mmCIF file of C-alpha atoms in Angstrom:
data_model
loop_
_atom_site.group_PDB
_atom_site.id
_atom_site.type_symbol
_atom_site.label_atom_id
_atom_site.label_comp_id
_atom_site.label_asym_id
_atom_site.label_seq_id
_atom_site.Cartn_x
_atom_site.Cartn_y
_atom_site.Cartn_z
ATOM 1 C CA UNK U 1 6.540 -13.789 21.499
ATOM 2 C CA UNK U 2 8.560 -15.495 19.012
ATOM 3 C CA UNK U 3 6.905 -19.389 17.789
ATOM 4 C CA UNK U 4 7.055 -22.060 15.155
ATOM 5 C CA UNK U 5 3.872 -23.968 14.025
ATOM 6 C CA UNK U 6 5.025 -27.226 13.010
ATOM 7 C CA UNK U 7 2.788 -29.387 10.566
ATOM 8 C CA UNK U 8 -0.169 -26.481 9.340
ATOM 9 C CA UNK U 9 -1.109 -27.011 5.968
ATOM 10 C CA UNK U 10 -0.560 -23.423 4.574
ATOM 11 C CA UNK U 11 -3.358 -22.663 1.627
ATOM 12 C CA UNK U 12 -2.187 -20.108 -0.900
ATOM 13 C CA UNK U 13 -3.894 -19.449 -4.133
ATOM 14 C CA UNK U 14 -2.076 -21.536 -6.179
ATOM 15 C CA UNK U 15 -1.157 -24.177 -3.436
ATOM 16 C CA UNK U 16 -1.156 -25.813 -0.425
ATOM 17 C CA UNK U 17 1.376 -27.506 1.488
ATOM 18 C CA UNK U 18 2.138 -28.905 5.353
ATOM 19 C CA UNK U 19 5.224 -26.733 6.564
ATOM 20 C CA UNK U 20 6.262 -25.107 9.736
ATOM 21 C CA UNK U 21 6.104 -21.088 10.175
ATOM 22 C CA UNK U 22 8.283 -19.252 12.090
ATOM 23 C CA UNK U 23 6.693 -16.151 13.530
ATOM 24 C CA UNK U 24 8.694 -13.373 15.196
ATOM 25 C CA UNK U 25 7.671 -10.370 17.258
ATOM 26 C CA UNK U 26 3.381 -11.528 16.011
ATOM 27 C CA UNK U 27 5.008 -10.922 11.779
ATOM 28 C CA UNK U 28 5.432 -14.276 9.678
ATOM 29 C CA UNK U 29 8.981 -14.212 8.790
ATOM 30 C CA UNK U 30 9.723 -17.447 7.061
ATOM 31 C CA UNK U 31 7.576 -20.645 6.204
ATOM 32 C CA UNK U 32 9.478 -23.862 5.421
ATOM 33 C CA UNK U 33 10.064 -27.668 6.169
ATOM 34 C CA UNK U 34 11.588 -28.313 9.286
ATOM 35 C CA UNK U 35 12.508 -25.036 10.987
ATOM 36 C CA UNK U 36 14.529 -25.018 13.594
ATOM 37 C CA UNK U 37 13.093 -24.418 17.049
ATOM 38 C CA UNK U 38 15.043 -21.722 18.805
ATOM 39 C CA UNK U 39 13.448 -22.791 22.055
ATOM 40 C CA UNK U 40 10.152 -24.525 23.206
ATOM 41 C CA UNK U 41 7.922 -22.167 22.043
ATOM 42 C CA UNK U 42 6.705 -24.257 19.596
ATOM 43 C CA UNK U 43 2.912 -25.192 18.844
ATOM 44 C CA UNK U 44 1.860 -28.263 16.585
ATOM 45 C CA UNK U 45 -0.612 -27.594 14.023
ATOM 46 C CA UNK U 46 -1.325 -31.000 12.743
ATOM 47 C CA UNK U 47 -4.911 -31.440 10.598
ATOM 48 C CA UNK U 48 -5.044 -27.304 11.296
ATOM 49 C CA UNK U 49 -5.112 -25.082 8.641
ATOM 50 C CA UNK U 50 -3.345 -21.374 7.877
ATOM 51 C CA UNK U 51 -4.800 -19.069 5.107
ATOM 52 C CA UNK U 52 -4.298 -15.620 4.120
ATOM 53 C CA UNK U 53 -6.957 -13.124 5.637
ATOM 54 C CA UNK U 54 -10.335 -13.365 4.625
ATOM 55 C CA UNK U 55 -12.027 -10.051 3.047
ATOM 56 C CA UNK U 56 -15.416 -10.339 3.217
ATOM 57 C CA UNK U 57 -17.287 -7.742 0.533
ATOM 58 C CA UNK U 58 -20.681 -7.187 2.140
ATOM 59 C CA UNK U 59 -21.013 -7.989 5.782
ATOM 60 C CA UNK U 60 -23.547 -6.308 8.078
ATOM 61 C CA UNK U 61 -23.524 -5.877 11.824
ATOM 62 C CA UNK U 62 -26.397 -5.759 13.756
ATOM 63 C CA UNK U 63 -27.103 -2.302 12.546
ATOM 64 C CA UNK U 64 -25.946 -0.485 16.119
ATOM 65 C CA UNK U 65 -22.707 0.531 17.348
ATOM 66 C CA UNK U 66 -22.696 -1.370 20.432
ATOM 67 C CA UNK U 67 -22.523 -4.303 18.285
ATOM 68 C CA UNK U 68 -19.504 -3.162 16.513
ATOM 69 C CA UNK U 69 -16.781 -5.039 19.593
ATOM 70 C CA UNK U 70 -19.085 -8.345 19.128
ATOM 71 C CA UNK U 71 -19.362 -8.479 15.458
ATOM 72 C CA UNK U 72 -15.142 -7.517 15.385
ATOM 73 C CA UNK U 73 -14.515 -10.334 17.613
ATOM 74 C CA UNK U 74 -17.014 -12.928 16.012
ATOM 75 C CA UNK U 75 -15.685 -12.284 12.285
ATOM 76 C CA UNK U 76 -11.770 -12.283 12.985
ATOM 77 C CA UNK U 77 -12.786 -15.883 15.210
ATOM 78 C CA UNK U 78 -13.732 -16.987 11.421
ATOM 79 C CA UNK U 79 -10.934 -16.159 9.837
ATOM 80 C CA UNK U 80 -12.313 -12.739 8.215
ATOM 81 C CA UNK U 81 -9.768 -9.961 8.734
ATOM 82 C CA UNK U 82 -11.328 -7.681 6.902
ATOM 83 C CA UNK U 83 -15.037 -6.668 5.913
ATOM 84 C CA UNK U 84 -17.214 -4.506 4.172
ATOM 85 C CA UNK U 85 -19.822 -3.373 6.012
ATOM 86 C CA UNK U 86 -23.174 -2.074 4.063
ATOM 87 C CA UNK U 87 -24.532 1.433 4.605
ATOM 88 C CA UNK U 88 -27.381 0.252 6.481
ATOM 89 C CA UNK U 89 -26.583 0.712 9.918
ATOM 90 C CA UNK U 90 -28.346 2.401 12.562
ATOM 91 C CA UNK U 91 -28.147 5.434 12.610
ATOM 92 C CA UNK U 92 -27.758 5.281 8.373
ATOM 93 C CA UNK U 93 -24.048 5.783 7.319
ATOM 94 C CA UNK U 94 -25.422 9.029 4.815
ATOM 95 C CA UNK U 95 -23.209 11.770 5.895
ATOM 96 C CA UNK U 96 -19.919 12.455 6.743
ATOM 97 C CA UNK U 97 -20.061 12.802 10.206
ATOM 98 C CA UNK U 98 -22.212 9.653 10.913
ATOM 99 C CA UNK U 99 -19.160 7.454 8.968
ATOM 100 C CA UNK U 100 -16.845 9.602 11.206
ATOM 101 C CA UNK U 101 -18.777 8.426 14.147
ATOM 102 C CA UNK U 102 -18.310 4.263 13.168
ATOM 103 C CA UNK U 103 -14.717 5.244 11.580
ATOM 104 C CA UNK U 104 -13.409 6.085 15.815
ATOM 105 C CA UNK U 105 -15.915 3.186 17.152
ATOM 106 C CA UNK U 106 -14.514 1.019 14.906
ATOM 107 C CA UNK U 107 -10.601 2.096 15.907
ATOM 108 C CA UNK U 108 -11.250 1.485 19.075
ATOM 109 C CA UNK U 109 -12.093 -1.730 19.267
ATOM 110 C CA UNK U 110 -10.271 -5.360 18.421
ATOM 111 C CA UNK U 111 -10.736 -7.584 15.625
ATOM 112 C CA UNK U 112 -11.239 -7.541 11.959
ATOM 113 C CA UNK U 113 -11.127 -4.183 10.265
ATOM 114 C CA UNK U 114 -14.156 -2.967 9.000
ATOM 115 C CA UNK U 115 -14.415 -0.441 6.121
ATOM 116 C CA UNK U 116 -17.547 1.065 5.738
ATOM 117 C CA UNK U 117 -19.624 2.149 2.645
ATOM 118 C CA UNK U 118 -22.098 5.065 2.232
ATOM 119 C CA UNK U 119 -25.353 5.615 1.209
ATOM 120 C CA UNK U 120 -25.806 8.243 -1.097
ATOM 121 C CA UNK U 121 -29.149 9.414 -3.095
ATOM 122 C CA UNK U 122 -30.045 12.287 -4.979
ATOM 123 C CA UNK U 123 -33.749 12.406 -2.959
ATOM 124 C CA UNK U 124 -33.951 15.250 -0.398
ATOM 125 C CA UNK U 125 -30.767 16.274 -0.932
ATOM 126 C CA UNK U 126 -29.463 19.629 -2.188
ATOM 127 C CA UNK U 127 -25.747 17.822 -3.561
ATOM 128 C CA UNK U 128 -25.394 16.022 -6.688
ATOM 129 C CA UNK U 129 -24.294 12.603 -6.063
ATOM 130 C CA UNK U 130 -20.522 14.001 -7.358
ATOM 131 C CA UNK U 131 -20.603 16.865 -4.907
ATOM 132 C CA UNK U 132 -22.319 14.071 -2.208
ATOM 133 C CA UNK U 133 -18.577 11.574 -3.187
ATOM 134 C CA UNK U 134 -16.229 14.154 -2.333
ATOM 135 C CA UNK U 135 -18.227 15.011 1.378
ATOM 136 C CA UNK U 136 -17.241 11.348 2.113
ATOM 137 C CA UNK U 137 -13.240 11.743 0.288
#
């Protein structure tokens, strides 16, 4: 659906500003002062705020995967579109097939992406911590 949001106060890094935003088929495609409104799909956005997506670098779901759809939905509600999620899940993101495991959970569900980091440790293991890198590449 194509919209305008009149009035948001658009945050940038180096500014911020009240404009409208014209949106076409869900992609921002121009951000202005007083854009014309093709038809009455228009929403106003007065005292709201717009900002790029949030990345946040070390976020941690509740360590199972059936918590993966909640914790998707509850971060992109906050503005994060992105996060980070520590190794420390349950079961332990420490082998390939265990981050292949969240990689498809996490693909099939909506919300903010989540991009997962390994754990990776020299004890018990017969890799070297280079050999253990490219397991995970």
């Amino acid at each position: 659906m194509d919209m305008i949001i009149q009035n948001v106060t658009v945050v940038n890094a180096d500014k911020q500003e009240v404009c409208d935003v014209r949106i076409e088929e869900g992609v921002i495609c121009e951000i202005g002062k007083s854009l014309s409104v093709k038809d009455n799909s228009c929403i106003d956005a007065n005292s709201l705020f717009m900002l790029p997506g949030v990345i946040d670098l070390a976020s941690q779901f509740n360590n199972s995967v059936e918590d993966i759809t909640k914790f998707k939905e509850r971060t992109i509600r906050g503005g994060i579109t992105t996060t980070i999620s520590k190794p420390y899940t349950s079961p332990m993101i420490d082998n390939p097939s265990v981050l292949t495991f969240f990689k498809l959970k996490e693909r099939q569900t909506k919300g903010a992406d989540i991009a997962f980091s390994v754990s990776a440790s020299l004890k018990d293991s017969p890799h070297s911590l280079s050999e253990q890198a490219t397991l995970f590449q």
